[in-house]
C-alpha positions as a Python dict, from the first residue, in 0.01 Angstrom:
ca = {
    (1, 'M'): (0, 0, 0),
    (2, 'A'): (231, -70, 293),
    (3, 'L'): (279, 133, 610),
    (4, 'I'): (610, 81, 786),
    (5, 'L'): (682, 210, 1135),
    (6, 'G'): (1044, 311, 1177),
    (7, 'I'): (1219, 332, 1518),
    (8, 'E'): (1564, 485, 1568),
    (9, 'T'): (1772, 499, 1889),
    (10, 'S'): (2131, 454, 1774),
    (11, 'C'): (2269, 755, 1960),
    (12, 'D'): (2106, 1056, 2123),
    (13, 'E'): (1791, 1102, 1912),
    (14, 'T'): (1474, 911, 1996),
    (15, 'A'): (1277, 888, 1673),
    (16, 'A'): (972, 722, 1522),
    (17, 'A'): (820, 763, 1176),
    (18, 'V'): (553, 617, 951),
    (19, 'V'): (652, 571, 587),
    (20, 'K'): (416, 469, 308),
    (21, 'D'): (543, 243, 29),
    (22, 'G'): (906, 316, 106),
    (23, 'Y'): (914, 681, 0),
    (24, 'E'): (623, 887, 129),
    (25, 'V'): (695, 1008, 483),
    (26, 'L'): (361, 1043, 663),
    (27, 'S'): (522, 1141, 992),
    (28, 'S'): (863, 1186, 1148),
    (29, 'S'): (884, 1248, 1522),
    (30, 'V'): (1218, 1314, 1692),
    (31, 'A'): (1302, 1385, 2057),
    (32, 'S'): (1648, 1538, 2094),
    (33, 'Q'): (1873, 1484, 2395),
    (34, 'I'): (2113, 1769, 2314),
    (35, 'A'): (2036, 1961, 2632),
    (36, 'K'): (2100, 1652, 2846),
    (37, 'H'): (2442, 1580, 2694),
    (38, 'A'): (2564, 1939, 2645),
    (39, 'A'): (2685, 1959, 3004),
    (40, 'H'): (2915, 1662, 2938),
    (41, 'G'): (3047, 1795, 2606),
    (42, 'G'): (2939, 1477, 2426),
    (43, 'V'): (2704, 1182, 2433),
    (44, 'V'): (2704, 965, 2748),
    (45, 'P'): (2578, 619, 2638),
    (46, 'E'): (2407, 524, 2964),
    (47, 'L'): (2233, 860, 2990),
    (48, 'A'): (2120, 827, 2627),
    (49, 'A'): (1970, 486, 2700),
    (50, 'R'): (1772, 618, 2999),
    (51, 'E'): (1639, 908, 2794),
    (52, 'H'): (1528, 669, 2518),
    (53, 'L'): (1331, 471, 2776),
    (54, 'T'): (1144, 784, 2874),
    (55, 'A'): (1089, 924, 2526),
    (56, 'L'): (1000, 621, 2312),
    (57, 'T'): (631, 589, 2396),
    (58, 'P'): (549, 961, 2355),
    (59, 'V'): (751, 975, 2031),
    (60, 'L'): (571, 667, 1896),
    (61, 'D'): (232, 811, 1989),
    (62, 'G'): (325, 1138, 1818),
    (63, 'A'): (433, 965, 1498),
    (64, 'L'): (113, 760, 1475),
    (65, 'R'): (-101, 1064, 1552),
    (66, 'E'): (75, 1279, 1292),
    (67, 'A'): (36, 1006, 1029),
    (68, 'G'): (-331, 959, 1117),
    (69, 'V'): (-297, 583, 1162),
    (70, 'T'): (-316, 330, 1443),
    (71, 'L'): (-74, 56, 1532),
    (72, 'A'): (-325, -196, 1395),
    (73, 'E'): (-276, -45, 1048),
    (74, 'I'): (103, -86, 1051),
    (75, 'D'): (227, -362, 817),
    (76, 'A'): (577, -397, 961),
    (77, 'I'): (817, -240, 1209),
    (78, 'A'): (1174, -148, 1112),
    (79, 'V'): (1420, -68, 1389),
    (80, 'T'): (1786, 31, 1393),
    (81, 'Q'): (1991, -274, 1490),
    (82, 'G'): (2330, -104, 1451),
    (83, 'P'): (2585, 40, 1425),
    (84, 'G'): (2568, 275, 1720),
    (85, 'L'): (2590, 292, 2097),
    (86, 'I'): (2495, -49, 2237),
    (87, 'P'): (2300, 78, 2544),
    (88, 'A'): (2095, 308, 2323),
    (89, 'L'): (2041, 49, 2049),
    (90, 'L'): (1924, -213, 2298),
    (91, 'V'): (1643, 12, 2420),
    (92, 'G'): (1501, 69, 2072),
    (93, 'L'): (1548, -290, 1961),
    (94, 'S'): (1379, -428, 2274),
    (95, 'F'): (1095, -178, 2237),
    (96, 'A'): (1040, -282, 1875),
    (97, 'K'): (1044, -650, 1965),
    (98, 'G'): (782, -592, 2231),
    (99, 'L'): (560, -396, 1993),
    (100, 'A'): (596, -660, 1724),
    (101, 'M'): (529, -954, 1953),
    (102, 'G'): (243, -791, 2141),
    (103, 'N'): (65, -675, 1826),
    (104, 'R'): (157, -964, 1595),
    (105, 'I'): (338, -734, 1353),
    (106, 'P'): (646, -855, 1163),
    (107, 'Y'): (961, -660, 1232),
    (108, 'V'): (1312, -625, 1092),
    (109, 'G'): (1638, -492, 1231),
    (110, 'V'): (1811, -267, 978),
    (111, 'N'): (2152, -111, 929),
    (112, 'H'): (2166, 255, 1033),
    (113, 'F'): (2451, 329, 790),
    (114, 'I'): (2254, 200, 490),
    (115, 'G'): (1955, 392, 623),
    (116, 'H'): (2152, 715, 580),
    (117, 'I'): (2210, 634, 214),
    (118, 'Y'): (1842, 555, 166),
    (119, 'G'): (1747, 881, 337),
    (120, 'A'): (1869, 1070, 30),
    (121, 'F'): (1581, 919, -168),
    (122, 'L'): (1289, 982, 66),
    (123, 'D'): (1000, 1194, -66),
    (124, 'E'): (1129, 1103, -413),
    (125, 'A'): (850, 1125, -670),
    (126, 'N'): (1063, 1015, -967),
    (127, 'R'): (1195, 700, -806),
    (128, 'A'): (1560, 771, -895),
    (129, 'L'): (1662, 442, -734),
    (130, 'E'): (1472, 257, -1005),
    (131, 'D'): (1643, 449, -1288),
    (132, 'G'): (1925, 244, -1438),
    (133, 'A'): (2096, 565, -1549),
    (134, 'S'): (2168, 644, -1182),
    (135, 'Y'): (2430, 369, -1158),
    (136, 'P'): (2696, 310, -1056),
    (137, 'L'): (2614, 521, -751),
    (138, 'L'): (2883, 651, -518),
    (139, 'A'): (2769, 723, -163),
    (140, 'L'): (2962, 937, 83),
    (141, 'V'): (2825, 872, 431),
    (142, 'V'): (2973, 1131, 663),
    (143, 'S'): (2874, 1165, 1028),
    (144, 'G'): (3012, 1163, 1378),
    (145, 'G'): (3082, 792, 1361),
    (146, 'H'): (3140, 725, 992),
    (147, 'T'): (3321, 869, 696),
    (148, 'S'): (3292, 613, 418),
    (149, 'L'): (3277, 585, 41),
    (150, 'V'): (3062, 301, -98),
    (151, 'L'): (3016, 218, -466),
    (152, 'I'): (2677, 65, -545),
    (153, 'G'): (2573, -111, -865),
    (154, 'R'): (2225, -143, -1015),
    (155, 'D'): (2208, -502, -887),
    (156, 'G'): (2270, -383, -531),
    (157, 'K'): (2624, -513, -509),
    (158, 'A'): (2829, -277, -293),
    (159, 'T'): (3202, -217, -262),
    (160, 'A'): (3353, -19, 25),
    (161, 'L'): (3616, 199, -144),
    (162, 'G'): (3739, 356, 178),
    (163, 'G'): (3659, 464, 529),
    (164, 'T'): (3806, 643, 825),
    (165, 'I'): (4116, 491, 983),
    (166, 'D'): (4084, 698, 1300),
    (167, 'D'): (3848, 992, 1362),
    (168, 'A'): (3544, 1050, 1142),
    (169, 'A'): (3478, 1397, 999),
    (170, 'G'): (3190, 1467, 1236),
    (171, 'E'): (3402, 1359, 1531),
    (172, 'A'): (3677, 1598, 1421),
    (173, 'L'): (3427, 1887, 1410),
    (174, 'D'): (3277, 1793, 1747),
    (175, 'K'): (3616, 1763, 1915),
    (176, 'G'): (3735, 2083, 1748),
    (177, 'A'): (3439, 2267, 1896),
    (178, 'K'): (3512, 2119, 2238),
    (179, 'L'): (3876, 2220, 2218),
    (180, 'L'): (3771, 2576, 2131),
    (181, 'N'): (3504, 2584, 2405),
    (182, 'L'): (3230, 2653, 2151),
    (183, 'G'): (2970, 2415, 2292),
    (184, 'Y'): (2785, 2103, 2182),
    (185, 'P'): (2690, 1972, 1929),
    (186, 'G'): (3006, 2071, 1748),
    (187, 'G'): (2911, 2057, 1381),
    (188, 'P'): (2641, 2327, 1379),
    (189, 'V'): (2827, 2559, 1616),
    (190, 'M'): (3147, 2527, 1410),
    (191, 'Q'): (2958, 2625, 1096),
    (192, 'R'): (2800, 2927, 1267),
    (193, 'T'): (3134, 3040, 1411),
    (194, 'A'): (3304, 3007, 1072),
    (195, 'E'): (3061, 3245, 903),
    (196, 'G'): (3245, 3560, 801),
    (197, 'G'): (3584, 3399, 867),
    (198, 'D'): (3867, 3358, 615),
    (199, 'P'): (3888, 2986, 526),
    (200, 'H'): (4232, 3033, 368),
    (201, 'R'): (4408, 3224, 644),
    (202, 'F'): (4547, 2911, 811),
    (203, 'E'): (4659, 2596, 632),
    (204, 'F'): (4544, 2294, 831),
    (205, 'P'): (4666, 1956, 706),
    (206, 'R'): (4479, 1744, 451),
    (207, 'P'): (4565, 1390, 569),
    (208, 'L'): (4585, 1102, 320),
    (209, 'T'): (4568, 1330, 17),
    (210, 'G'): (4940, 1346, -65),
    (211, 'A'): (4929, 1720, 4),
    (212, 'A'): (5218, 1698, 253),
    (213, 'G'): (5455, 1582, -21),
    (214, 'K'): (5465, 1221, 103),
    (215, 'P'): (5362, 942, -136),
    (216, 'L'): (5012, 817, -61),
    (217, 'A'): (4987, 441, -12),
    (218, 'P'): (4746, 289, -268),
    (219, 'E'): (4532, 131, 6),
    (220, 'N'): (4471, 478, 155),
    (221, 'R'): (4365, 645, -168),
    (222, 'Y'): (4003, 663, -58),
    (223, 'N'): (4052, 626, 316),
    (224, 'F'): (4009, 919, 554),
    (225, 'S'): (4200, 1038, 859),
    (226, 'F'): (4102, 1341, 1063),
    (227, 'S'): (4307, 1293, 1379),
    (228, 'G'): (4594, 1499, 1235),
    (229, 'I'): (4369, 1797, 1168),
    (230, 'K'): (4253, 1784, 1528),
    (231, 'T'): (4610, 1771, 1658),
    (232, 'A'): (4706, 2066, 1437),
    (233, 'L'): (4420, 2266, 1587),
    (234, 'L'): (4543, 2188, 1938),
    (235, 'Y'): (4890, 2329, 1865),
    (236, 'H'): (4739, 2623, 1675),
    (237, 'V'): (4536, 2722, 1981),
    (238, 'K'): (4838, 2689, 2209),
    (239, 'H'): (5034, 2918, 1980),
    (240, 'H'): (4768, 3186, 1926),
    (241, 'A'): (4563, 3188, 2249),
    (242, 'D'): (4561, 3493, 2474),
    (243, 'E'): (4629, 3491, 2849),
    (244, 'S'): (4284, 3346, 2918),
    (245, 'G'): (4357, 3052, 2690),
    (246, 'R'): (4109, 3166, 2425),
    (247, 'L'): (4143, 3300, 2072),
    (248, 'P'): (4038, 3661, 2000),
    (249, 'E'): (3705, 3674, 1816),
    (250, 'A'): (3834, 3758, 1466),
    (251, 'L'): (4112, 3504, 1495),
    (252, 'L'): (3862, 3246, 1620),
    (253, 'R'): (3639, 3292, 1313),
    (254, 'D'): (3933, 3257, 1075),
    (255, 'T'): (4060, 2952, 1266),
    (256, 'V'): (3726, 2771, 1256),
    (257, 'A'): (3668, 2865, 892),
    (258, 'S'): (4012, 2730, 800),
    (259, 'Y'): (3962, 2413, 1004),
    (260, 'Q'): (3621, 2351, 847),
    (261, 'E'): (3770, 2417, 504),
    (262, 'A'): (4030, 2145, 558),
    (263, 'V'): (3761, 1890, 646),
    (264, 'V'): (3541, 1988, 351),
    (265, 'D'): (3834, 1989, 110),
    (266, 'V'): (3935, 1633, 202),
    (267, 'L'): (3577, 1503, 175),
    (268, 'T'): (3506, 1658, -164),
    (269, 'R'): (3850, 1592, -310),
    (270, 'K'): (3843, 1221, -235),
    (271, 'T'): (3478, 1173, -332),
    (272, 'L'): (3512, 1346, -668),
    (273, 'A'): (3833, 1156, -745),
    (274, 'A'): (3657, 826, -666),
    (275, 'A'): (3360, 923, -883),
    (276, 'K'): (3588, 998, -1176),
    (277, 'E'): (3785, 674, -1141),
    (278, 'T'): (3479, 451, -1103),
    (279, 'G'): (3263, 626, -1362),
    (280, 'A'): (2991, 693, -1106),
    (281, 'K'): (2672, 837, -1254),
    (282, 'T'): (2535, 958, -920),
    (283, 'I'): (2700, 1097, -608),
    (284, 'V'): (2501, 1069, -285),
    (285, 'V'): (2603, 1269, 22),
    (286, 'A'): (2432, 1166, 346),
    (287, 'G'): (2481, 1161, 723),
    (288, 'G'): (2482, 1435, 983),
    (289, 'V'): (2779, 1629, 840),
    (290, 'A'): (2589, 1652, 508),
    (291, 'C'): (2390, 1931, 678),
    (292, 'N'): (2698, 2152, 653),
    (293, 'S'): (2629, 2437, 411),
    (294, 'V'): (2990, 2470, 296),
    (295, 'L'): (3009, 2100, 213),
    (296, 'R'): (2678, 2111, 24),
    (297, 'E'): (2779, 2420, -176),
    (298, 'R'): (3117, 2266, -263),
    (299, 'F'): (2958, 1951, -404),
    (300, 'E'): (2699, 2155, -594),
    (301, 'R'): (2976, 2362, -751),
    (302, 'L'): (3231, 2091, -825),
    (303, 'T'): (3023, 1788, -926),
    (304, 'P'): (3100, 1753, -1299),
    (305, 'P'): (2838, 1772, -1574),
    (306, 'G'): (2679, 1438, -1647),
    (307, 'V'): (2701, 1322, -1285),
    (308, 'R'): (2386, 1347, -1076),
    (309, 'L'): (2419, 1485, -725),
    (310, 'R'): (2182, 1382, -448),
    (311, 'L'): (2228, 1568, -122),
    (312, 'A'): (2007, 1418, 147),
    (313, 'A'): (1751, 1671, 268),
    (314, 'R'): (1875, 1824, 592),
    (315, 'K'): (1585, 1675, 789),
    (316, 'Y'): (1701, 1328, 678),
    (317, 'C'): (2075, 1389, 730),
    (318, 'T'): (2072, 1374, 1108),
    (319, 'D'): (1946, 1061, 1284),
    (320, 'N'): (1579, 1002, 1207),
    (321, 'A'): (1334, 713, 1184),
    (322, 'A'): (1199, 799, 837),
    (323, 'M'): (1511, 659, 672),
    (324, 'I'): (1475, 344, 886),
    (325, 'G'): (1108, 299, 796),
    (326, 'G'): (1175, 365, 428),
    (327, 'L'): (1453, 108, 421),
    (328, 'G'): (1237, -139, 612),
    (329, 'Y'): (978, -129, 333),
    (330, 'H'): (1217, -316, 102),
    (331, 'Y'): (1250, -598, 354),
    (332, 'W'): (871, -606, 382),
    (333, 'K'): (843, -642, 1),
    (334, 'K'): (1071, -947, 10),
    (335, 'R'): (912, -1079, 331),
    (336, 'E'): (1255, -1083, 493),
    (337, 'F'): (1190, -1032, 863),
    (338, 'S'): (1401, -1078, 1176),
    (339, 'A'): (1380, -1340, 1447),
    (340, 'F'): (1328, -1227, 1806),
    (341, 'D'): (1675, -1339, 1914),
    (342, 'I'): (1873, -1086, 1706),
    (343, 'D'): (2105, -855, 1897),
    (344, 'S'): (2235, -505, 1836),
    (345, 'F'): (2583, -438, 1701),
    (346, 'A'): (2815, -143, 1761),
    (347, 'R'): (3048, -150, 1462),
    (348, 'L'): (2973, -127, 1092),
    (349, 'P'): (2996, -473, 933),
    (350, 'Q'): (3132, -523, 582),
    (351, 'I'): (2865, -419, 333),
    (352, 'T'): (2847, -618, 11),
    (353, 'Q'): (2478, -592, -78),
    (354, 'I'): (2232, -305, -52),
    (355, 'P'): (1885, -433, 50),
    (356, 'F'): (1684, -174, -141),
    (357, 'L'): (1831, -296, -472),
    (358, 'G'): (1874, -630, -645),
}
């Protein structure tokens, strides 16, 4: 048995978790900073870092208490090394280094993006990752910072099929909400506002799908672009707003429903096309935007027979430390730990190997 302590501070959630043997989540403690950043309409990196400094110790204590273990019983510490906001990442990474050094516990810096993929397999009794029939596996990681398609083989070899060339899907939803003065965070409030609206009343663009009648360059077949949708919303609001600069309530619901539909349509269309072309046996949908009910329903309805669908549980879609601790277990098994001079990184590096396989 191995107990891994996970620590996550890549953005505006301070999180700690204890995970047993890579799958069983004994505790997951998260302190949200939403109220702090709402006044700014988005995450302020320096403010996020200061809040992490304040919250880390109480969150850690809460995770250990909930799991019923002490720090002396922890076998290894896994901490988010990147990608993310550097000021926020540095706080968590430094905290983990101090814990590891002071308590003589091995530690490892892990990739937050890969953690999201792994989060779809937490609490998994059947060990789907160990089932050869699950492969090849196609992962759609969709969040505020990433919209990417990664094909993963049974041996852990990974191929990035495509990613965002400008705005990620979550960023488009967040900025859409800000443009419409709906509040922060944008994703959940956009979904709530869209309820009861007509998703087909307005036709927002579907970039990089060939829907505009222009030939799609082969290199963009599985890439994503959401900046055009955002620009279309800006002009839509200018055209339909009343004297106060706002959209009437009914028109607002239809607008948000149509905007959300465009984002969901692009995500599902490209993912299902990639799954068909690659012969994927499993589709994984993870990341914060995977909480969206419309997106989840669309994949459940359109995923073809014979292809397994794994939607990450909502509690593991948004940033959390359980996915970090679970992923860290696989480094612990291989005794692959980090040196104390590693640094955080902001951007997603090229991924060619998945550490929980191979």
